[in-house]
PDB file of C-alpha atoms and ligand atoms in Angstrom:
ATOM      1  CA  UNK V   1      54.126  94.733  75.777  1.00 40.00           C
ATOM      2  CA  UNK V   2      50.573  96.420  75.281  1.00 43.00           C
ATOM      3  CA  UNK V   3      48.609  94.729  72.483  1.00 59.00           C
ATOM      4  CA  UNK V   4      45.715  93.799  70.606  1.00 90.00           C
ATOM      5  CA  UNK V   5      46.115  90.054  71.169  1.00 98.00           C
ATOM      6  CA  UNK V   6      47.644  90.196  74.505  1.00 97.00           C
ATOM      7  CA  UNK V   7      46.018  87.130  77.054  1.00 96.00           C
ATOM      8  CA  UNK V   8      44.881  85.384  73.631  1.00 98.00           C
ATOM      9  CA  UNK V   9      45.557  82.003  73.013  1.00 98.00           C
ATOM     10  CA  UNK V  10      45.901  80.819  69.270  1.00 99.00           C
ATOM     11  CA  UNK V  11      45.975  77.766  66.976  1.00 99.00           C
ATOM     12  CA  UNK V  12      47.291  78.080  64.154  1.00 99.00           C
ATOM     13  CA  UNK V  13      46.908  74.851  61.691  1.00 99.00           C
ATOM     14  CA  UNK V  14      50.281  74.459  59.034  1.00 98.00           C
ATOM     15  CA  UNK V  15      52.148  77.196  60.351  1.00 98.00           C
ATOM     16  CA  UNK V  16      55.792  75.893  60.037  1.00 98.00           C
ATOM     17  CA  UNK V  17      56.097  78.112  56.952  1.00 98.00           C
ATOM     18  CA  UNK V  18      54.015  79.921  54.682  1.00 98.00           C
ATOM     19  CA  UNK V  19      51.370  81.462  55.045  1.00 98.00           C
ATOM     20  CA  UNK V  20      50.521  79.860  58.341  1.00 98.00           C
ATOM     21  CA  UNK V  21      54.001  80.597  60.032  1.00 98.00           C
ATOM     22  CA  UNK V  22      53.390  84.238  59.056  1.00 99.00           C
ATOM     23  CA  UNK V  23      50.183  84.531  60.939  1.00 99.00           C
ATOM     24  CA  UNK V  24      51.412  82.381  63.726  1.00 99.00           C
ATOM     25  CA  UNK V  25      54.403  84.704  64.192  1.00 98.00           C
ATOM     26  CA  UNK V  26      51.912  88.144  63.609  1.00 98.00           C
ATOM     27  CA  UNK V  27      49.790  87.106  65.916  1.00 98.00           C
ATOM     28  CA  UNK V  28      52.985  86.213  68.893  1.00 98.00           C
ATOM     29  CA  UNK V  29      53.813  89.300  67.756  1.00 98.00           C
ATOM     30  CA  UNK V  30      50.601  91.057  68.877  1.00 98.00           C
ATOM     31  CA  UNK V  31      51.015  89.455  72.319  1.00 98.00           C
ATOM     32  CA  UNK V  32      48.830  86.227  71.633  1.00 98.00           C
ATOM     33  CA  UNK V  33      50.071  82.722  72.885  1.00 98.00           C
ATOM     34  CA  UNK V  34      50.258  80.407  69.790  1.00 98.00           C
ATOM     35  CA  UNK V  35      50.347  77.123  69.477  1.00 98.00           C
ATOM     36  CA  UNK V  36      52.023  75.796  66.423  1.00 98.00           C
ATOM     37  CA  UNK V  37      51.505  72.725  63.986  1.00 98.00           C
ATOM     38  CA  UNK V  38      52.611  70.539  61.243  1.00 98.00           C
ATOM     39  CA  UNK V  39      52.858  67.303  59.627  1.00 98.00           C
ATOM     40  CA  UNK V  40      56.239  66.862  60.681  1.00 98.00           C
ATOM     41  CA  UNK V  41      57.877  66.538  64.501  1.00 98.00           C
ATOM     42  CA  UNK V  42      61.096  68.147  62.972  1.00 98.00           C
ATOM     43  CA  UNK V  43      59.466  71.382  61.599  1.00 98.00           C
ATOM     44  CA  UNK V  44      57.315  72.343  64.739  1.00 98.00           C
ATOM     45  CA  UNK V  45      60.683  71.701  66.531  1.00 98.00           C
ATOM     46  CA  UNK V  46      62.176  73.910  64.589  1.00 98.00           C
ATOM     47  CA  UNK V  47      59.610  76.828  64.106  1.00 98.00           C
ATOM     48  CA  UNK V  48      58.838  76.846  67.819  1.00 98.00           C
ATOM     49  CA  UNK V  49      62.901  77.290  68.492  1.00 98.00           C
ATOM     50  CA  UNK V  50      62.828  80.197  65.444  1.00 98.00           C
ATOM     51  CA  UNK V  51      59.568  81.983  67.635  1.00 98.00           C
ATOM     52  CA  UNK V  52      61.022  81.466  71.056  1.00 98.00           C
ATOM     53  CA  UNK V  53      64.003  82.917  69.801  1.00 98.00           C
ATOM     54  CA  UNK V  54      62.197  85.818  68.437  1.00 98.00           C
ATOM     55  CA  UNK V  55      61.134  86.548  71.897  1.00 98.00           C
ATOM     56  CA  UNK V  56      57.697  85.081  71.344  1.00 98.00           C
ATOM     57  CA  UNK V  57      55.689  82.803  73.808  1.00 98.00           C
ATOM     58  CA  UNK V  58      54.435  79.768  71.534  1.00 98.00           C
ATOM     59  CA  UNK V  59      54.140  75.785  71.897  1.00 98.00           C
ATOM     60  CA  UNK V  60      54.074  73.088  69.466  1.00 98.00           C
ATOM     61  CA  UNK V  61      52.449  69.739  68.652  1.00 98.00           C
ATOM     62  CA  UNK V  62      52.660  67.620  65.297  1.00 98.00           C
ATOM     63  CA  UNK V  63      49.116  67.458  63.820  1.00 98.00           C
ATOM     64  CA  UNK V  64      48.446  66.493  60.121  1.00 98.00           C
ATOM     65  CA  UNK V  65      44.891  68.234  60.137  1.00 98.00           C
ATOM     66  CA  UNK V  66      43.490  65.312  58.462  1.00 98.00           C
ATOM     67  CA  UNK V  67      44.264  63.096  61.194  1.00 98.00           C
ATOM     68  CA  UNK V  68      41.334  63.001  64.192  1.00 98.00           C
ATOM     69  CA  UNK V  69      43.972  61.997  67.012  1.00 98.00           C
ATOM     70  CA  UNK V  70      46.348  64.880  65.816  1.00 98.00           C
ATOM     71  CA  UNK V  71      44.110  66.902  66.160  1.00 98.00           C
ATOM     72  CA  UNK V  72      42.670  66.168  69.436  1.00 98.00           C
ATOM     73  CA  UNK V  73      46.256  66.286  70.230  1.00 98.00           C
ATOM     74  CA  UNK V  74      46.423  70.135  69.011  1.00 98.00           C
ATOM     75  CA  UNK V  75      43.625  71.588  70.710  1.00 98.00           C
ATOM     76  CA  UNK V  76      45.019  69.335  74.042  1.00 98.00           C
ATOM     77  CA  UNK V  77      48.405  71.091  73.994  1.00 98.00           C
ATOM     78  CA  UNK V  78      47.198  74.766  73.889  1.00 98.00           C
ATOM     79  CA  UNK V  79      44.553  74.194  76.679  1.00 98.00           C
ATOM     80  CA  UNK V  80      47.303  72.028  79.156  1.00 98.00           C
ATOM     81  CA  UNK V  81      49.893  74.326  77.804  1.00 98.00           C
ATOM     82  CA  UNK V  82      48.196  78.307  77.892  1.00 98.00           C
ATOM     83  CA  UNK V  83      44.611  76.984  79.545  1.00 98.00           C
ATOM     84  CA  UNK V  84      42.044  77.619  76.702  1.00 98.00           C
ATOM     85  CA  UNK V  85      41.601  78.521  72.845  1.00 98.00           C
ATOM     86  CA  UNK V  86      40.158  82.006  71.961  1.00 98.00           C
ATOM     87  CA  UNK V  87      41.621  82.032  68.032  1.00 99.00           C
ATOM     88  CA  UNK V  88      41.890  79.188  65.482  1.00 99.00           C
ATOM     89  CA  UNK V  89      43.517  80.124  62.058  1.00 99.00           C
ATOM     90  CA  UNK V  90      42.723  76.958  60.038  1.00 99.00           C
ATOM     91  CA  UNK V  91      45.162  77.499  57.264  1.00 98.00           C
ATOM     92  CA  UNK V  92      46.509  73.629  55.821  1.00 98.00           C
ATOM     93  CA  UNK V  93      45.234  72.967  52.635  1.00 98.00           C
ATOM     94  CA  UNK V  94      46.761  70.358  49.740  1.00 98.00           C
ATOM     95  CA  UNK V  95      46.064  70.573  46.200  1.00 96.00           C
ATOM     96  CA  UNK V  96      47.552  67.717  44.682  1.00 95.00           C
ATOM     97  CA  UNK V  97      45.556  67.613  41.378  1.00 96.00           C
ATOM     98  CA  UNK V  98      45.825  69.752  38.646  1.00 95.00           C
ATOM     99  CA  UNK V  99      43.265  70.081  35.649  1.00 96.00           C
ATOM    100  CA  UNK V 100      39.459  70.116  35.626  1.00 96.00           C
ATOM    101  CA  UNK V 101      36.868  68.385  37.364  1.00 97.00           C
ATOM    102  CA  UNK V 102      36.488  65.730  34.521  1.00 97.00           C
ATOM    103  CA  UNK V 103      39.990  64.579  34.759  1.00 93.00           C
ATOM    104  CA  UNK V 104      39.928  64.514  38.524  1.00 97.00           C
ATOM    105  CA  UNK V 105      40.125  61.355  40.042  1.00 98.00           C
ATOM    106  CA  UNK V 106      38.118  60.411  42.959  1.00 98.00           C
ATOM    107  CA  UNK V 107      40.989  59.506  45.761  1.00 98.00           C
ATOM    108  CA  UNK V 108      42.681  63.123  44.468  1.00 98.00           C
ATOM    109  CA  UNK V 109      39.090  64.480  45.501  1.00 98.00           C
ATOM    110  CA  UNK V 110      38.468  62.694  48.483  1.00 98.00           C
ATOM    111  CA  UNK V 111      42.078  63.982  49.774  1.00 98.00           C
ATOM    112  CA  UNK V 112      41.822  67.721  48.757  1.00 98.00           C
ATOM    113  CA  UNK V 113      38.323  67.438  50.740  1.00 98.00           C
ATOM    114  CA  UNK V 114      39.022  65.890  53.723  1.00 98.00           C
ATOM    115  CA  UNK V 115      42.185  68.159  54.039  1.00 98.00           C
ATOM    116  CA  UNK V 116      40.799  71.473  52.896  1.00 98.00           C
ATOM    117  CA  UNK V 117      36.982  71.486  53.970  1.00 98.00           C
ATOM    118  CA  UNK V 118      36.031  68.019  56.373  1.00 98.00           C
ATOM    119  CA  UNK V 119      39.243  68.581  58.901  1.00 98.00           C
ATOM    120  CA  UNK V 120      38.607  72.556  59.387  1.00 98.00           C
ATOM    121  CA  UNK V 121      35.019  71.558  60.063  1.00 98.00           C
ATOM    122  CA  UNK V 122      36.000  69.100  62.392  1.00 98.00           C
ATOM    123  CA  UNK V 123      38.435  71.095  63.910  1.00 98.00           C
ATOM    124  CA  UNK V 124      36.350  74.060  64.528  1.00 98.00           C
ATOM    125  CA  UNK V 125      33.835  71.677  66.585  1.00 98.00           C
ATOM    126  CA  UNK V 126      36.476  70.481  68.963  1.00 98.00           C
ATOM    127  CA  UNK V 127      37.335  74.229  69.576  1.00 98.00           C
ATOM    128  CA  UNK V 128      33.949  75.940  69.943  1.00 98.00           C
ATOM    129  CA  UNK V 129      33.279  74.682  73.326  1.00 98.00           C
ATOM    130  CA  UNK V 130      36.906  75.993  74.471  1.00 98.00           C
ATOM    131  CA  UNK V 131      35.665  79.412  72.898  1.00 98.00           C
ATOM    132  CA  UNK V 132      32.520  79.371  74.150  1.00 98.00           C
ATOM    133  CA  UNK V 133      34.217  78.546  78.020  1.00 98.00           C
ATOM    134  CA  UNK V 134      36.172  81.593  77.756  1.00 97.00           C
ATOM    135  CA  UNK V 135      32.768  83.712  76.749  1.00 98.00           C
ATOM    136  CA  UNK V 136      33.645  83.831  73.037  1.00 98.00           C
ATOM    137  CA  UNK V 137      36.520  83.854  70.419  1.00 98.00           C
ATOM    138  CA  UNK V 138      37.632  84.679  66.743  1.00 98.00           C
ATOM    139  CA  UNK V 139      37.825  81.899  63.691  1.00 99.00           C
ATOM    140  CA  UNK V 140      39.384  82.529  60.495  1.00 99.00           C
ATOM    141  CA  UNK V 141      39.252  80.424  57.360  1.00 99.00           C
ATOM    142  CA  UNK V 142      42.286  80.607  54.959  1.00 98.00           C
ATOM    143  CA  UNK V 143      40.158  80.278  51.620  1.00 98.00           C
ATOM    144  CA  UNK V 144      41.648  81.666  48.291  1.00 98.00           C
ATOM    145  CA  UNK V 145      40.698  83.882  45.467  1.00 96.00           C
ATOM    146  CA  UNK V 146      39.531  80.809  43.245  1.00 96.00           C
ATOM    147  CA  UNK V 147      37.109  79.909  46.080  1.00 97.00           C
ATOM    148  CA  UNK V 148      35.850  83.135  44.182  1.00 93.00           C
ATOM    149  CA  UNK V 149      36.967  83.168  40.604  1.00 91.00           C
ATOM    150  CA  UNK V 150      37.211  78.964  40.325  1.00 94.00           C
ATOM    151  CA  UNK V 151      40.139  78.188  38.014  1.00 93.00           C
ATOM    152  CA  UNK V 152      39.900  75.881  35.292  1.00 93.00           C
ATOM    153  CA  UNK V 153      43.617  74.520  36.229  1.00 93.00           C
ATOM    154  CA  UNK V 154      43.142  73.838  39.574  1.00 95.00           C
ATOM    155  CA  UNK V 155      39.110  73.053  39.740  1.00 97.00           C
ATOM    156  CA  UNK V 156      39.014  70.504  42.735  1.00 98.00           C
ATOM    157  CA  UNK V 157      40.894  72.500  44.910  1.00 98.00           C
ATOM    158  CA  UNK V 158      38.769  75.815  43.707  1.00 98.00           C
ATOM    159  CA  UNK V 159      35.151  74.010  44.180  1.00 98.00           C
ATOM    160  CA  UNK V 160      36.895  72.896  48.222  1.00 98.00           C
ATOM    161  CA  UNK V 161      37.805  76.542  48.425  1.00 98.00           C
ATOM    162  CA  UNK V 162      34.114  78.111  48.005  1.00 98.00           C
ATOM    163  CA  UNK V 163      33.032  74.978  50.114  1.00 98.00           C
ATOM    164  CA  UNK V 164      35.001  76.601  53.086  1.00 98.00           C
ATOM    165  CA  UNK V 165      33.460  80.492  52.144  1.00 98.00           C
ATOM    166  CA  UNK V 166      30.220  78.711  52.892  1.00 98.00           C
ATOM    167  CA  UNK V 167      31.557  76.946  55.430  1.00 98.00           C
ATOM    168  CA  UNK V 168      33.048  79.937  57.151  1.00 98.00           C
ATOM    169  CA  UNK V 169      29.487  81.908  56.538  1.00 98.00           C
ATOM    170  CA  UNK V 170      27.436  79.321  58.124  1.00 98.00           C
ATOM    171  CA  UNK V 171      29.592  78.854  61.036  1.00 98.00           C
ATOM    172  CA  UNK V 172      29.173  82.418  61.402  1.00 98.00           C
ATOM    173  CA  UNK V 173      25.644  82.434  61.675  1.00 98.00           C
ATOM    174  CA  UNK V 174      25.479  79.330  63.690  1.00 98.00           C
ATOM    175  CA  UNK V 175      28.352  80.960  66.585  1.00 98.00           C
ATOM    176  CA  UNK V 176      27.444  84.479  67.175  1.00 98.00           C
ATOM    177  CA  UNK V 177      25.012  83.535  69.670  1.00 98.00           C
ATOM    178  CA  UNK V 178      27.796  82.437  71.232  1.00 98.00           C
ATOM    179  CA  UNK V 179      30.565  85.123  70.705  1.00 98.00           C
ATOM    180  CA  UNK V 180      32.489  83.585  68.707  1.00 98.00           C
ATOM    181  CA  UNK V 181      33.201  85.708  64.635  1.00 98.00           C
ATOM    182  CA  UNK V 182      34.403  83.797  62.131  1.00 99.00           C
ATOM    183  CA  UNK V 183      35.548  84.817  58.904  1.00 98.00           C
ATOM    184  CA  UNK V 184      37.301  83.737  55.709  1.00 98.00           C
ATOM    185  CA  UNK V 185      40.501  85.202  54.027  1.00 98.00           C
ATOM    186  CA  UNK V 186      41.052  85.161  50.497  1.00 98.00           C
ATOM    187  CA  UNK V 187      44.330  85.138  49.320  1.00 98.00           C
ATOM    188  CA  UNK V 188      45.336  85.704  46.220  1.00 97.00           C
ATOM    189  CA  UNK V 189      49.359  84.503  44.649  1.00 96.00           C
ATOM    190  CA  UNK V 190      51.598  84.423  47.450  1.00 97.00           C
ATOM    191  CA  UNK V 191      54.934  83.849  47.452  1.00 96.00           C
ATOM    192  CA  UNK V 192      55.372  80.337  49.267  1.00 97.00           C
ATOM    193  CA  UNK V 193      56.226  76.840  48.417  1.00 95.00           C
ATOM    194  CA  UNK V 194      52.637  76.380  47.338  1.00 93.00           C
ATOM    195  CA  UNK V 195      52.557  78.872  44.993  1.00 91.00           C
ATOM    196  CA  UNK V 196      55.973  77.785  43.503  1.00 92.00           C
ATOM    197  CA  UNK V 197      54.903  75.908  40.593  1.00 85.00           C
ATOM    198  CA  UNK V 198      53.721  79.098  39.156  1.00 84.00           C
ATOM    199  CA  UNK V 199      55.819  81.929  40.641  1.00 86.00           C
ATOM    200  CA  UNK V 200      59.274  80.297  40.535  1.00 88.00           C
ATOM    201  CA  UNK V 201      58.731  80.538  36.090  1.00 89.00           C
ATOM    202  CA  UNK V 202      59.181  83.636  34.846  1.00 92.00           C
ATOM    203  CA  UNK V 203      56.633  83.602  31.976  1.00 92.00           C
ATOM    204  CA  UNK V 204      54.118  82.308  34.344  1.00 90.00           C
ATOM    205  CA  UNK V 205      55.131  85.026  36.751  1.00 91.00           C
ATOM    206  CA  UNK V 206      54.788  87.871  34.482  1.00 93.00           C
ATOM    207  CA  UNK V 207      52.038  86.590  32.872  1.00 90.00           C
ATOM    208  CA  UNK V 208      49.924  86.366  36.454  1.00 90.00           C
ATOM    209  CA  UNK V 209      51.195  89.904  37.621  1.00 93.00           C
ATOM    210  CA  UNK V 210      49.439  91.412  34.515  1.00 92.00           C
ATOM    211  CA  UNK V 211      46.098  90.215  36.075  1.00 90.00           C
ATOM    212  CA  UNK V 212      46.752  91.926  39.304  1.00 94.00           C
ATOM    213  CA  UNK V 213      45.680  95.474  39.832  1.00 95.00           C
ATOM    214  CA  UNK V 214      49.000  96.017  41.795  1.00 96.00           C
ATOM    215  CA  UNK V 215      51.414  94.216  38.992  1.00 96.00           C
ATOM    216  CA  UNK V 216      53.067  91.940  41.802  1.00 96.00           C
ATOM    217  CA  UNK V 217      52.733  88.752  44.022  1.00 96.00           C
ATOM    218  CA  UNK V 218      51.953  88.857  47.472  1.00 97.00           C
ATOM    219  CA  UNK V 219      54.240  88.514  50.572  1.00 98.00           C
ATOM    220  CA  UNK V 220      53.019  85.705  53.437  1.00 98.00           C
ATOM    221  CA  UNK V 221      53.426  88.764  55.901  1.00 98.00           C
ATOM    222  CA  UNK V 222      50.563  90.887  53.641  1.00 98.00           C
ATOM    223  CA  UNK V 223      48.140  87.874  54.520  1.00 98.00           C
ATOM    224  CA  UNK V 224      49.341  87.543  58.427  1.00 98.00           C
ATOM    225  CA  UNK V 225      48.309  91.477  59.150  1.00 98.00           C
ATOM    226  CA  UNK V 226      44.561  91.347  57.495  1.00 98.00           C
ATOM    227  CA  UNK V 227      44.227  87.770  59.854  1.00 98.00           C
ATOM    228  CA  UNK V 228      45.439  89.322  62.746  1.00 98.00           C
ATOM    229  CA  UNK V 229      43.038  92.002  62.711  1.00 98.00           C
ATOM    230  CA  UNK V 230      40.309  89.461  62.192  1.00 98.00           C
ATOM    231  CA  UNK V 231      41.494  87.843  65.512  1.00 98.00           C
ATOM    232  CA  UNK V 232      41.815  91.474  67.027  1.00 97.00           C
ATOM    233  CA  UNK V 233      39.022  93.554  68.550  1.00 96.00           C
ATOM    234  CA  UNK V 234      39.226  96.450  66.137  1.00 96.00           C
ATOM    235  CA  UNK V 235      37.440  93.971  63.952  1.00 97.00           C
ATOM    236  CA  UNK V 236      34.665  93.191  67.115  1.00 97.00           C
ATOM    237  CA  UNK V 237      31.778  94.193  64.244  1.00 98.00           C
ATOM    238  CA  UNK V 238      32.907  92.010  61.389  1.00 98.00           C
ATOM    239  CA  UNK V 239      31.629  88.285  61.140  1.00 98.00           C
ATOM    240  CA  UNK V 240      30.850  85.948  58.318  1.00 98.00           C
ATOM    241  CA  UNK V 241      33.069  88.392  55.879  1.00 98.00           C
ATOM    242  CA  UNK V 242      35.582  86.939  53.292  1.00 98.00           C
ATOM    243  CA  UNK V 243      38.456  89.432  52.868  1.00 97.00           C
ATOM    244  CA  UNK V 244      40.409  89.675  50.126  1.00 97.00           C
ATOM    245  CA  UNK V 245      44.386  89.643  50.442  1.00 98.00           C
ATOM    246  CA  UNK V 246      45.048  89.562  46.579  1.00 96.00           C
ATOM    247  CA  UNK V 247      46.343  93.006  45.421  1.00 97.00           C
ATOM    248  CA  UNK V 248      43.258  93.563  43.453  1.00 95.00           C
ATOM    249  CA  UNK V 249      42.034  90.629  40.473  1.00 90.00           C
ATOM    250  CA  UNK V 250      38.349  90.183  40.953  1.00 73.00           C
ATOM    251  CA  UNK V 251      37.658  92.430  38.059  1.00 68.00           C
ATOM    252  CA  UNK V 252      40.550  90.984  35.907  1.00 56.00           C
ATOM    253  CA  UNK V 253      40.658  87.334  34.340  1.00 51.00           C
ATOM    254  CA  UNK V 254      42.907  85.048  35.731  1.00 49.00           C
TER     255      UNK V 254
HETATM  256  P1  NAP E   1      52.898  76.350  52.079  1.00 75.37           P
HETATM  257  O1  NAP E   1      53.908  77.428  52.060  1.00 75.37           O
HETATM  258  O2  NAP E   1      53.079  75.203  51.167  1.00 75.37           O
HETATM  259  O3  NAP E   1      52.746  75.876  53.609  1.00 75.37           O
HETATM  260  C1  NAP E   1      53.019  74.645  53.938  1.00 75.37           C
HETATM  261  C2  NAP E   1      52.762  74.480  55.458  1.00 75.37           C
HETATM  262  O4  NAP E   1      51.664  73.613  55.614  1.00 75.37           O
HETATM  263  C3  NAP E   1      53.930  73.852  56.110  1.00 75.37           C
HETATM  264  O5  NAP E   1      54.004  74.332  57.445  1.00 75.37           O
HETATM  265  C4  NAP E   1      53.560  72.362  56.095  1.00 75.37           C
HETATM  266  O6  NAP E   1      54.342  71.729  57.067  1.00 75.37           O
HETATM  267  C5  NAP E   1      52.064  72.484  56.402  1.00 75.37           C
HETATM  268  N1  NAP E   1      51.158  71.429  55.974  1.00 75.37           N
HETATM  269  C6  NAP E   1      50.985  70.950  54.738  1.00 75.37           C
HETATM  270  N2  NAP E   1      50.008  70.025  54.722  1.00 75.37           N
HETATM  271  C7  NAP E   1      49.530  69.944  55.991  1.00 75.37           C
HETATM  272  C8  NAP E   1      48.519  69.171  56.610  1.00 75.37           C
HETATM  273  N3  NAP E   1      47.796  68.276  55.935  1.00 75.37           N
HETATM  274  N4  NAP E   1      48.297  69.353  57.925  1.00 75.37           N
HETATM  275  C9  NAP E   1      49.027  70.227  58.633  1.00 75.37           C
HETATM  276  N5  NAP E   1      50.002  70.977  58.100  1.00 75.37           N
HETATM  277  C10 NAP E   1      50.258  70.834  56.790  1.00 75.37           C
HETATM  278  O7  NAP E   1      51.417  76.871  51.779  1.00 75.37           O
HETATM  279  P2  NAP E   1      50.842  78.347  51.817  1.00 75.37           P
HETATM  280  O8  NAP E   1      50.978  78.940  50.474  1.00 75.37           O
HETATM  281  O9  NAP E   1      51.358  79.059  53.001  1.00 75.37           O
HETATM  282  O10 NAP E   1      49.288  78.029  51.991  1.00 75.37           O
HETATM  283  C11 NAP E   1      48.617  78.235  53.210  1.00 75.37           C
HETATM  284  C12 NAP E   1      47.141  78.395  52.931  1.00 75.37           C
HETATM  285  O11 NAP E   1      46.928  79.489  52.046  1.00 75.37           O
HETATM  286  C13 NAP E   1      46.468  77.197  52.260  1.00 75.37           C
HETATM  287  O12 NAP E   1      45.161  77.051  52.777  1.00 75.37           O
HETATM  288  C14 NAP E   1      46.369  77.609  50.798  1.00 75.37           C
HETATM  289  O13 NAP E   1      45.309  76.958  50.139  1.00 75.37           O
HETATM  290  C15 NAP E   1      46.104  79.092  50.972  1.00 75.37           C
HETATM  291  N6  NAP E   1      46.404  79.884  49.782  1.00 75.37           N
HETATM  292  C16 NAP E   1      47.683  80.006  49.344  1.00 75.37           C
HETATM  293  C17 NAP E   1      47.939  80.792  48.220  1.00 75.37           C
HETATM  294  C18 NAP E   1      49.328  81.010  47.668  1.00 75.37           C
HETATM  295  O14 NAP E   1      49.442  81.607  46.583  1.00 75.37           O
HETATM  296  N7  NAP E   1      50.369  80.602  48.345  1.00 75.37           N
HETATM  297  C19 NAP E   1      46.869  81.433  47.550  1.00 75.37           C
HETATM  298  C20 NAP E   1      45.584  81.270  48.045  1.00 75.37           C
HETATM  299  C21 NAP E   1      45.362  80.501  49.172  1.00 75.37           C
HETATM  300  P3  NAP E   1      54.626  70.139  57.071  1.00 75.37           P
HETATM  301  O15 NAP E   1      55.280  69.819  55.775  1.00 75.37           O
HETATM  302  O16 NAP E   1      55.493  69.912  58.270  1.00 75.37           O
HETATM  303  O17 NAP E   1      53.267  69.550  57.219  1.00 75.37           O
END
């Protein structure tokens, strides 16, 4: 098979569904190598049986991104397993506080900070040097459209979202010497088990759609093409860009 990603190898953080198992099987499908991860043994088992089934050459390790062995342990596998890292997707996030940043309590902070902005900074050091050994590589942030637009509902998890934009843009300043783009993608409602709370209710649902310039909710797959392309080489000239995956809402009010 003749592809973009062919020789690549590629972690991809929470990718035993989702969002993340969408890239991780785009990017196998483009002929990359991908190494995949989760909180739980059972679901990387399970994923990496769906993918090698599918005809696709991945490997899997547990890794709860918030975890500093795990994820030693992740960027271990794909080099003993496919002998270097040239992509990281860092997609895990958690969100579990709703409400403002007055009501937020500080161990609900602390944990939608480590998971979402401290571990995919952390992460991204213990690949660089990987990247950097193999004469460059691609990064790409999942962020979200409230990293953009913050939301009043979810404001902890929107201020660690526009942490990891700036994280993304500094990173891409600070790597280019090196080779190595990095970028940020910004989706917008997705249907996944994230997004449930709001898309499984029907009033929600409809309500939401009306603020999207395409009247709908976005598919997992719709996010896994734009990061693929980020990863690919017909995107060689684009570094320290956030692109939006959200049918079209900056200009409405969400
Ligand atoms: P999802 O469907 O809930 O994905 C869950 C995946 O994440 C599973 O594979 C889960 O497996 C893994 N996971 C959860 N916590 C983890 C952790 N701490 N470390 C490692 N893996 C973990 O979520 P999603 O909607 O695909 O979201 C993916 C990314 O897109 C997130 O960064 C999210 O903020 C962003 N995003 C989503 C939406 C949306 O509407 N869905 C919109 C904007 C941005 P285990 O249970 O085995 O860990």
């Amino acid at each position: 098979m003749t592809s973009s990603l062919a020789g690549k190898v590629a972690i991809v953080t929470a990718s035993t569904a989702g969002i993340g198992l969408a890239i991780a099987r785009r990017l196998g499908q483009q002929g990359a190598q991908v190494v995949i991860s989760s909180r739980k043994q059972e679901n990387v088992d399970t994923t990496v049986q769906q993918l090698s089934g599918e005809g696709l050459s991945v490997a899997g390790v547990k890794c709860h991104v918030g975890n500093p062995s795990e994820r030693q342990a992740l960027v271990e596998r794909a080099v003993e397993k496919f002998g270097g890292i040239d992509i990281l997707v860092s997609n895990a996030a958690t969100n579990p506080v709703y409400g403002g940043l007055l009501d937020c309590p500080e161990a609900g902070w602390n944990k939608i900070f480590d998971v979402n902005v401290k571990s995919a900074y952390l992460l991204t050091k213990l690949v660089v040097p990987y990247m950097e050994a193999r004469g460059g590589g691609s990064i790409v942030f999942i962020a979200s459209v409230v990293g953009q637009i913050p939301s009043m509902g979810i404001a902890a998890y929107s201020v660690s979202k526009k942490a990891l934009i700036g994280v993304s843009d500094l990173f891409a300043k600070e790597c280019a010497p090196k080779n190595i783009r990095v970028n940020a993608v910004a989706p917008g409602f997705i249907d996944t088990s994230f997004s449930s709370v709001l898309v499984s209710n029907d009033s929600i649902r409809k309500s939401l759609e009306k603020s999207i310039y395409l009247g709908r909710i976005g598919k997992p797959e719709e996010v896994a093409g734009v990061a693929s392309f980020l990863c690919s080489n017909d995107a060689s000239y684009i570094t320290g860009a956030v692109m939006n995956v959200n049918g079209g809402m900056l200009g409405s009010t969400i």
